[in-house]
Tab-separated table of C-alpha atoms in Angstrom:
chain	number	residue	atom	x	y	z
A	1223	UNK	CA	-1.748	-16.586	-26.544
A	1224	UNK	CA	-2.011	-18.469	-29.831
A	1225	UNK	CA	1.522	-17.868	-31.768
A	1226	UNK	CA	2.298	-21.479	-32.561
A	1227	UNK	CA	2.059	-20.868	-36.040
A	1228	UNK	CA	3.949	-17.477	-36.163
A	1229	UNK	CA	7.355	-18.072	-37.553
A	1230	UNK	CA	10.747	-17.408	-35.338
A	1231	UNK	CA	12.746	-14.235	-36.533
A	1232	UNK	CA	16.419	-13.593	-34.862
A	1233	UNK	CA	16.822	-9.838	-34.165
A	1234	UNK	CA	20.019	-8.144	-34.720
A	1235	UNK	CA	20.390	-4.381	-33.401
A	1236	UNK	CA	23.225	-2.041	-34.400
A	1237	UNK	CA	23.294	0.556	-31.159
A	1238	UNK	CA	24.924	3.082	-33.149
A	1239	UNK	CA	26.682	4.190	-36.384
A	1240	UNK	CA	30.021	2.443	-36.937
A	1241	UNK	CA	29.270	-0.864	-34.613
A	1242	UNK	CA	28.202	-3.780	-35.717
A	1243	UNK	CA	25.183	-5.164	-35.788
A	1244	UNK	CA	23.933	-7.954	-32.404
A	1245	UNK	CA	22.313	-10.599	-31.583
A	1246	UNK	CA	19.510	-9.603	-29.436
A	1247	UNK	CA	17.106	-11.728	-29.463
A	1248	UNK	CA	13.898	-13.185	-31.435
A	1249	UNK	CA	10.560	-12.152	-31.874
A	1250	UNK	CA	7.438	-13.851	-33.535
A	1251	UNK	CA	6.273	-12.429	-36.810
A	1252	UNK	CA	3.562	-13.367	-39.936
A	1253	UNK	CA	5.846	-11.353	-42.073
A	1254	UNK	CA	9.423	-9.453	-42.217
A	1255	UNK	CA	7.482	-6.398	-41.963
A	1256	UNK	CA	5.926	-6.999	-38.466
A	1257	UNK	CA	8.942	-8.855	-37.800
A	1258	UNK	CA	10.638	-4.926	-37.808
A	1259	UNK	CA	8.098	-3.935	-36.016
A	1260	UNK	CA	8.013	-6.395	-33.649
A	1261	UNK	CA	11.387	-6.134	-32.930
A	1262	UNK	CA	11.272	-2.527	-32.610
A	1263	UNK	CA	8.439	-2.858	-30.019
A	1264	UNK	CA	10.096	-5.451	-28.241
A	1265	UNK	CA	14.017	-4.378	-28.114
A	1266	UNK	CA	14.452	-0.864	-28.679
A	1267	UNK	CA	12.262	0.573	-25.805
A	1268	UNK	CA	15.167	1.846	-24.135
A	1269	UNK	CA	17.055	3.851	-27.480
A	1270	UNK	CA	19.094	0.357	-27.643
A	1271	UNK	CA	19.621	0.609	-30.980
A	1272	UNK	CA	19.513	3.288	-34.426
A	1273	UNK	CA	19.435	-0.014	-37.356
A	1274	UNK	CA	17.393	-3.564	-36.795
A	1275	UNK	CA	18.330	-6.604	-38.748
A	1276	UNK	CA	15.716	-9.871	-39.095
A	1277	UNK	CA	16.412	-13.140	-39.964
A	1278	UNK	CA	14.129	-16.296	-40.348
A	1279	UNK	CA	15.645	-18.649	-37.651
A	1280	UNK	CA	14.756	-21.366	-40.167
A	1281	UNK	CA	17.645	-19.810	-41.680
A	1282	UNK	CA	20.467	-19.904	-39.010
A	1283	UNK	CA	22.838	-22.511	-39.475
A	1284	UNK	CA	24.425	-23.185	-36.509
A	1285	UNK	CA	27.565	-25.037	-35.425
A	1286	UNK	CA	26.840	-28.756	-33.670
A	1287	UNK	CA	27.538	-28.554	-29.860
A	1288	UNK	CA	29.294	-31.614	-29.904
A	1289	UNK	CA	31.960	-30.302	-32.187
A	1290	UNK	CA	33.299	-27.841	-29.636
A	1291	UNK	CA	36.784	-30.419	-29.033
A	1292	UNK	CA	37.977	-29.694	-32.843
A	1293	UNK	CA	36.326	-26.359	-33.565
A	1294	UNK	CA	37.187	-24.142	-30.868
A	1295	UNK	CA	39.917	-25.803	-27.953
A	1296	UNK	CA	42.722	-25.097	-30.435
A	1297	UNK	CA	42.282	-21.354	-30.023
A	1298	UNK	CA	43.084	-21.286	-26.559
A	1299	UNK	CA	46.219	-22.189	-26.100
A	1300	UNK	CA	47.485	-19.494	-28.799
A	1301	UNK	CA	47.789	-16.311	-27.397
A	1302	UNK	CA	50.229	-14.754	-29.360
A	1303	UNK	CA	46.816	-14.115	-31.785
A	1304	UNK	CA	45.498	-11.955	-29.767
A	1305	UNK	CA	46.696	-8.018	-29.589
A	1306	UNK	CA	47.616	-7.974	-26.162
A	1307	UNK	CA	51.272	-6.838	-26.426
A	1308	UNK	CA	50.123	-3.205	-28.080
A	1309	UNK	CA	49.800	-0.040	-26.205
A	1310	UNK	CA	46.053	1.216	-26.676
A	1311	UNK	CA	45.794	5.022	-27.046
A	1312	UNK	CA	43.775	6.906	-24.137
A	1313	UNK	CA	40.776	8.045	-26.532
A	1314	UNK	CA	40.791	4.941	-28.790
A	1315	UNK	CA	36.937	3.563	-27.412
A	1316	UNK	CA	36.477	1.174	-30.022
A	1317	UNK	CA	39.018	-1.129	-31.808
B	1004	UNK	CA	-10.465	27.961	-19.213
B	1005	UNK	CA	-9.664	29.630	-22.290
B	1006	UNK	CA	-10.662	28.423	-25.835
B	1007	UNK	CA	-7.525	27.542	-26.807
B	1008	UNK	CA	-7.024	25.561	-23.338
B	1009	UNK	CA	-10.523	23.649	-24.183
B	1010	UNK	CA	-9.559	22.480	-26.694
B	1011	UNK	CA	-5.851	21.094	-25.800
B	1012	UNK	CA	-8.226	19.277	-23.003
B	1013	UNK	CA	-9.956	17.660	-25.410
B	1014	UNK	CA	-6.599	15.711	-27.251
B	1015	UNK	CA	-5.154	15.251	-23.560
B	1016	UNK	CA	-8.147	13.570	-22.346
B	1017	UNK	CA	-8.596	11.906	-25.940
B	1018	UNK	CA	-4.870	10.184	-25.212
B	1019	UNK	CA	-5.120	9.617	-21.394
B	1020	UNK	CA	-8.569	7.862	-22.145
B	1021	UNK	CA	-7.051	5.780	-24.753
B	1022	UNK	CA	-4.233	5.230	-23.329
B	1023	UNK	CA	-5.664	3.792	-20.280
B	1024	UNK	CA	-7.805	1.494	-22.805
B	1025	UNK	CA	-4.710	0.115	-24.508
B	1026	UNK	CA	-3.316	-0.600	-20.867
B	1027	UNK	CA	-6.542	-2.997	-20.897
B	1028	UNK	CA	-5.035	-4.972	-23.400
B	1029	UNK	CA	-1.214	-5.801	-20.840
B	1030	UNK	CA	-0.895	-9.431	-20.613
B	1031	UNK	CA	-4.449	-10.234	-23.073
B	1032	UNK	CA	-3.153	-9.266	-26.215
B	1033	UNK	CA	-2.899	-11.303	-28.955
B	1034	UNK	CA	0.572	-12.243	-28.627
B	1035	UNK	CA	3.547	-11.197	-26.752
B	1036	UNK	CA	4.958	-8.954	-29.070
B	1037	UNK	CA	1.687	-7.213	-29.334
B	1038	UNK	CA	1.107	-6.958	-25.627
B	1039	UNK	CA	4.633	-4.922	-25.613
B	1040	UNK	CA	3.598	-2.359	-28.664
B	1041	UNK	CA	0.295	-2.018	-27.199
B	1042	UNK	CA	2.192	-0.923	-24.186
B	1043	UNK	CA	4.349	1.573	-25.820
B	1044	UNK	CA	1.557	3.398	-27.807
B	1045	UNK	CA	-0.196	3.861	-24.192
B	1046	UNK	CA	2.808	5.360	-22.586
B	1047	UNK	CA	3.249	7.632	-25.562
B	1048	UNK	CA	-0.346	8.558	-25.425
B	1049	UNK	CA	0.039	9.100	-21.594
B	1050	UNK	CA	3.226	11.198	-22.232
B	1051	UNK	CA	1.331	13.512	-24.756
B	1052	UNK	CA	-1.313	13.906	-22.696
B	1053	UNK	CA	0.722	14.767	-19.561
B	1054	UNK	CA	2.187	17.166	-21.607
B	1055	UNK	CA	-0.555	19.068	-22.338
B	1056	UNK	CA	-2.598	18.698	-18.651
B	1057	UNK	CA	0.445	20.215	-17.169
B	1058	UNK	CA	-0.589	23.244	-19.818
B	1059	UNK	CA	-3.966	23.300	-19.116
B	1060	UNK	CA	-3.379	22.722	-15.453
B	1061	UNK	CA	-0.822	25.779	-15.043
B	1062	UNK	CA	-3.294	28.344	-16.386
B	1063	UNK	CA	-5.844	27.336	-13.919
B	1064	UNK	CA	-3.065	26.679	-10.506
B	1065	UNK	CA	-4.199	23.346	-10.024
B	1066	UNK	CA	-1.731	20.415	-11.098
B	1067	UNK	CA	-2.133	17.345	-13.984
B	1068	UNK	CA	-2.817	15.247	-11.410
B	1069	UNK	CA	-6.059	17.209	-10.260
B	1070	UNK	CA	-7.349	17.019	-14.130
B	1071	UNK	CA	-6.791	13.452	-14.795
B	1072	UNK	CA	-7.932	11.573	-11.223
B	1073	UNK	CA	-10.265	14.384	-9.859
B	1074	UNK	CA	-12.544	15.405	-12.593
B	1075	UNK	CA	-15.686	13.189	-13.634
B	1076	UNK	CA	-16.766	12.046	-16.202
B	1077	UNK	CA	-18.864	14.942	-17.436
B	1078	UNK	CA	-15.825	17.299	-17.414
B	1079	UNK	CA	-13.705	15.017	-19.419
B	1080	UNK	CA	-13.584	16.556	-23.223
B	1081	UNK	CA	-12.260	13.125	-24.914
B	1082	UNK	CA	-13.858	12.374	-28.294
B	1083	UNK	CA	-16.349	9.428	-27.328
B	1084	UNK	CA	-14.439	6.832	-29.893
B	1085	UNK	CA	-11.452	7.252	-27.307
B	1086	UNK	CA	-13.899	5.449	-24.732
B	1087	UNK	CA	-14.863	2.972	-26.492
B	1088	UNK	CA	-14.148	-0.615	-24.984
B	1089	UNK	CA	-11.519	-2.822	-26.520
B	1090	UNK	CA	-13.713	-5.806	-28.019
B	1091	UNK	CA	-12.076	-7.589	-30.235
B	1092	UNK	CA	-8.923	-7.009	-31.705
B	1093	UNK	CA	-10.141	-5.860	-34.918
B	1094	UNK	CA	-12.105	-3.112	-32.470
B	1095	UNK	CA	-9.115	-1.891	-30.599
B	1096	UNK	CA	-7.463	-1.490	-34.132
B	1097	UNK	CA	-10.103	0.311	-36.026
B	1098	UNK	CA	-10.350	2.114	-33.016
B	1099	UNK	CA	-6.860	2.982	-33.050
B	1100	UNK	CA	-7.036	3.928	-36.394
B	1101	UNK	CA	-9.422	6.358	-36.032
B	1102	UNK	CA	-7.950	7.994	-32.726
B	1103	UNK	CA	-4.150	7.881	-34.960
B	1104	UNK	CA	-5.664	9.785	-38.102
B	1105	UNK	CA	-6.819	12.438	-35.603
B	1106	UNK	CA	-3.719	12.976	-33.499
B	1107	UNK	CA	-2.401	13.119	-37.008
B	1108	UNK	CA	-4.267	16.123	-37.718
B	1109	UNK	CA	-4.053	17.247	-33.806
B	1110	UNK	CA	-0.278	17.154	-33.914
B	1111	UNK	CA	0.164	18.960	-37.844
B	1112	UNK	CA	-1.896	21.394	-36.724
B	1113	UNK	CA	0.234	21.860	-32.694
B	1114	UNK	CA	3.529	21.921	-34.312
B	1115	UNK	CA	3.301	25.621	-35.454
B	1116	UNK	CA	1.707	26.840	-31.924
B	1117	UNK	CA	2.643	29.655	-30.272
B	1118	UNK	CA	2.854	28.335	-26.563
B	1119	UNK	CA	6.121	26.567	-26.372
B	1120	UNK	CA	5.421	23.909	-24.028
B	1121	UNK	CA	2.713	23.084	-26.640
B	1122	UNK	CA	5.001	23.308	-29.243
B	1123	UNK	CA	7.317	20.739	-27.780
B	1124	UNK	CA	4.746	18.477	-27.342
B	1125	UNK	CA	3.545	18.320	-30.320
B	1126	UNK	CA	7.048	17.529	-32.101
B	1127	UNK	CA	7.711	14.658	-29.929
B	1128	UNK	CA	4.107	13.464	-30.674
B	1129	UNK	CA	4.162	13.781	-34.106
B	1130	UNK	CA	7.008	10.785	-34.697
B	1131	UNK	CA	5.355	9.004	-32.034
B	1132	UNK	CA	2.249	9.423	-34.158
B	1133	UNK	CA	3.665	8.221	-37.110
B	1134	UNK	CA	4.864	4.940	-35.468
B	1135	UNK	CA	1.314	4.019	-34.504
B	1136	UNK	CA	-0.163	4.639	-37.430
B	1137	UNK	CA	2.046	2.875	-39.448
B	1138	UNK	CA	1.431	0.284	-36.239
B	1139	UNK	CA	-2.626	0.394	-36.475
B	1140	UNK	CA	-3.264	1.163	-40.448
B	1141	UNK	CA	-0.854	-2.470	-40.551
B	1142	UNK	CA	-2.575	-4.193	-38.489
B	1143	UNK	CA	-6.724	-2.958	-40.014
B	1144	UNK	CA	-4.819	-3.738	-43.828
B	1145	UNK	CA	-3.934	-7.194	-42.104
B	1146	UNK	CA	-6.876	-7.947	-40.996
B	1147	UNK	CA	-9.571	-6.731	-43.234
B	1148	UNK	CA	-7.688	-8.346	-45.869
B	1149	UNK	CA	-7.044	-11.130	-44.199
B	1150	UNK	CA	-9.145	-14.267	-43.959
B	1151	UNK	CA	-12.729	-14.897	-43.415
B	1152	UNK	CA	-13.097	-14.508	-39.689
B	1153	UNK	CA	-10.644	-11.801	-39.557
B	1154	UNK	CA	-12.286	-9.760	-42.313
B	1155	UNK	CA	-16.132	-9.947	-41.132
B	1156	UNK	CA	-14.639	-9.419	-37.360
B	1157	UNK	CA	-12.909	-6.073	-38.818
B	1158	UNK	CA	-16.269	-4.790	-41.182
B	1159	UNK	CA	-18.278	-5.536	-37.838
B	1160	UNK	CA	-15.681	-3.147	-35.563
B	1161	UNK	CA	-15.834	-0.359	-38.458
B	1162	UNK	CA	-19.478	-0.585	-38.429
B	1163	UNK	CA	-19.718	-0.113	-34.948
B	1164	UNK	CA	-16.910	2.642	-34.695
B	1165	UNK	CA	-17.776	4.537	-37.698
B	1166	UNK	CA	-20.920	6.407	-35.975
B	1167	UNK	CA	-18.306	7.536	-33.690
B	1168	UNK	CA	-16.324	9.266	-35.937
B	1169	UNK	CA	-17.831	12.881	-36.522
B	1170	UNK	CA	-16.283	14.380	-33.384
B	1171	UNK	CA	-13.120	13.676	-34.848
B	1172	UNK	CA	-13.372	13.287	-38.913
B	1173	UNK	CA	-12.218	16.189	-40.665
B	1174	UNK	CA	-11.386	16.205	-44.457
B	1175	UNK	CA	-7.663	15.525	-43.599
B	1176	UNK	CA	-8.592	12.770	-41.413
B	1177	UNK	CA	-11.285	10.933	-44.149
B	1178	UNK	CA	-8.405	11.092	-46.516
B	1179	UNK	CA	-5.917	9.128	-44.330
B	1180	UNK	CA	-8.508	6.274	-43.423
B	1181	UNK	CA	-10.573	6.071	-46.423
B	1182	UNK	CA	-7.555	4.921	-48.405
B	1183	UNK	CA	-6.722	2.095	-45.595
B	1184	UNK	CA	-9.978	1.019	-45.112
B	1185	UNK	CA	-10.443	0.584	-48.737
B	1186	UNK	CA	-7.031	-1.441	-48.984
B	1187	UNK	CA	-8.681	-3.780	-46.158
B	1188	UNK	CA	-11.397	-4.543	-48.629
B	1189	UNK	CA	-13.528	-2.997	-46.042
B	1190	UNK	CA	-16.874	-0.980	-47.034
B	1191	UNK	CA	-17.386	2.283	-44.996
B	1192	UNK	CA	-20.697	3.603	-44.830
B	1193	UNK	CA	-20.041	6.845	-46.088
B	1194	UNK	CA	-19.059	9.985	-44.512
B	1195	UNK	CA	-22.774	11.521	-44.971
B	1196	UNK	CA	-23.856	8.596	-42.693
B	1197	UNK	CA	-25.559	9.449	-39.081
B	1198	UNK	CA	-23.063	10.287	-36.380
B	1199	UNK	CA	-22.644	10.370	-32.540
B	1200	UNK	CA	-21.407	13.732	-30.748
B	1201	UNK	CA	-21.706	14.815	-27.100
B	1202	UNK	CA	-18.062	15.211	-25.587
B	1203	UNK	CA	-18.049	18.759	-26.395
B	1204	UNK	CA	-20.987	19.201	-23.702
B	1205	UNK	CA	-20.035	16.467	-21.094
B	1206	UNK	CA	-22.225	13.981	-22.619
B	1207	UNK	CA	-20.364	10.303	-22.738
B	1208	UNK	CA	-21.185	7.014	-23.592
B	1209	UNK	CA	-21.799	5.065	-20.348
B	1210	UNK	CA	-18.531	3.007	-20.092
B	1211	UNK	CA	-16.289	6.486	-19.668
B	1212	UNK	CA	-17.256	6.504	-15.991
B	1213	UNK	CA	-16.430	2.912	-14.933
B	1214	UNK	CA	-13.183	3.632	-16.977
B	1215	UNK	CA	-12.138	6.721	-14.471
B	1216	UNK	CA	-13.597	4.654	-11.736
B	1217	UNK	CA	-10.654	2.346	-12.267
B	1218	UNK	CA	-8.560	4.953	-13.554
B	1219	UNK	CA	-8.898	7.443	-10.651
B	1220	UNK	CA	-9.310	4.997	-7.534
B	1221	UNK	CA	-6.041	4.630	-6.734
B	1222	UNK	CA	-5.482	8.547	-6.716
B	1223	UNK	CA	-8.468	8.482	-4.625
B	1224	UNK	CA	-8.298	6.539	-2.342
B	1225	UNK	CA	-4.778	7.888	-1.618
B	1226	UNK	CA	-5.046	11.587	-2.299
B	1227	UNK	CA	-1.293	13.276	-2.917
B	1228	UNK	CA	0.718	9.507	-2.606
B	1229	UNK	CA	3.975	9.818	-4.566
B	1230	UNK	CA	6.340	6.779	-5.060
């Protein structure tokens, strides 16, 4: 095994038409092209998804840890945002 | 056997023999990601060829299991390339290659069969096909045209492949490789050049029969076991 100098690539996998695309997993790749295909061979063995997204890792920017306080504990205490007090429609599957 | 069940031997022994060469490669491959599309192109060559046994099996009473654990190796009918052992990586590619530019063919030609069990098969196969090809012709472009080592590794494995070629080079198949080979900066030594041939007849290169002696011992050693 010799992949140290094989560049990270996040996979993202729609699972079908109207969803959005997820965060999977990542997979090492030369190239975006055999990034696809790695991704393919790694995370769709099971029909998972029907659309695969790559994306350099180098270029994820993510949020610092240490900022969870201010970024995401005033969310929680404000219910009222989320659309709990609405009757969902037997045969609504996605909304 | 009839003609027409001869010769479907000969592509489902082509893809169980290769396929059980690519399962050589789970856990060595180059890299992880490899190992797991090395994995799926076996399965897909041991679902194709399942498909087809069970044909060939039915007209004769016996079962798929019978064909692929209890024959030797002279009654297998797999082109000799499919034998082949993995070498390098550039080997198991250019080896690939080859074997993917016949199914190719194998599969174009299957779709418009009259059986149709064979039928079915061969529409599955045919996108399956198309996956590895794209997988294997990558992978020979990579490395032919890649750097030093990689290149003379890759001209060394299509020397040594290409005398293996005649049993299953047709005129469809030289136009599919010739173009990729010549993208890999790789020189072929021409399609008049000397060629092996002998599966037709039972005759196989010596490494088939350790191959089924791995292959088959667990079926026989344990005749009829089921999970």
């Amino acid at each position: 095994m010799n992949t140290t100098n094989w560049p990270l690539w996040e996979v993202f996998l729609r699972s079908r038409n109207g969803l959005s695309h997820q965060h999977v997993g990542s997979v090492h790749a030369v190239d975006a092209e055999m990034a696809v295909a790695n991704a393919r061979d790694v995370y769709t063995r099971r029909g998972e998804g029907v659309s695969i997204w790559v994306v350099p890792s180098a270029a994820i920017v993510a949020s610092d840890p240490g900022d969870k306080d201010e970024l995401f504990e005033p969310a929680l205490d404000k219910v009222y945002r989320h659309p709990t007090f609405y009757e969902i429609p037997d045969g609504v599957a996605n909304i | 056997m009839s003609p027409t069940s001869e010769r479907l031997l000969t592509y489902a022994d082509g893809a169980l023999v290769l396929s059980h060469r690519l399962s050589e490669w789970m856990s060595n491959a180059p890299t992880m990601e490899e190992d797991i599309a090395l994995g799926n192109i076996a399965l897909d060559l041991l679902g194709q060829a399942r498909g087809l046994l069970q044909h060939c099996a039915a007209e004769t009473g016996g079962d798929e299991d019978e064909l692929a654990y209890f024959r030797d190796a002279q009654e297998f009918r797999n082109p000799l390339l499919c034998e082949l052992p993995n070498g390098d990586f550039a080997v198991t590619m250019v080896r690939q290659l080859f074997a993917d530019a016949w199914f190719a063919e194998v599969w174009a030609d299957l779709v418009t069969a009259d059986d149709p069990v064979v039928r079915g098969v061969a529409e599955k196969a045919v996108k399956e096909n198309a996956y590895h090809w794209r997988h294997s012709s990558a992978w020979v472009v990579r490395l032919g045209d890649g750097t030093e080592e990689s290149h003379a590794r890759t001209q060394a494995a299509l020397d040594a492949l290409w005398p293996y070629r005649g049993e299953v080079a047709t005129d469809g198949w030289y136009a599919r490789v010739e173009p990729v080979l010549a993208e890999a900066t790789l020189t072929t030594p021409g399609r008049d050049a000397w060629t092996q041939r002998g599966s037709a007849d039972g005759w196989h290169t010596e490494h088939l029969g350790y191959l089924l002696a791995e292959m088959q011992s667990l079926a026989r050693a344990h005749p009829g076991a089921s999970w």
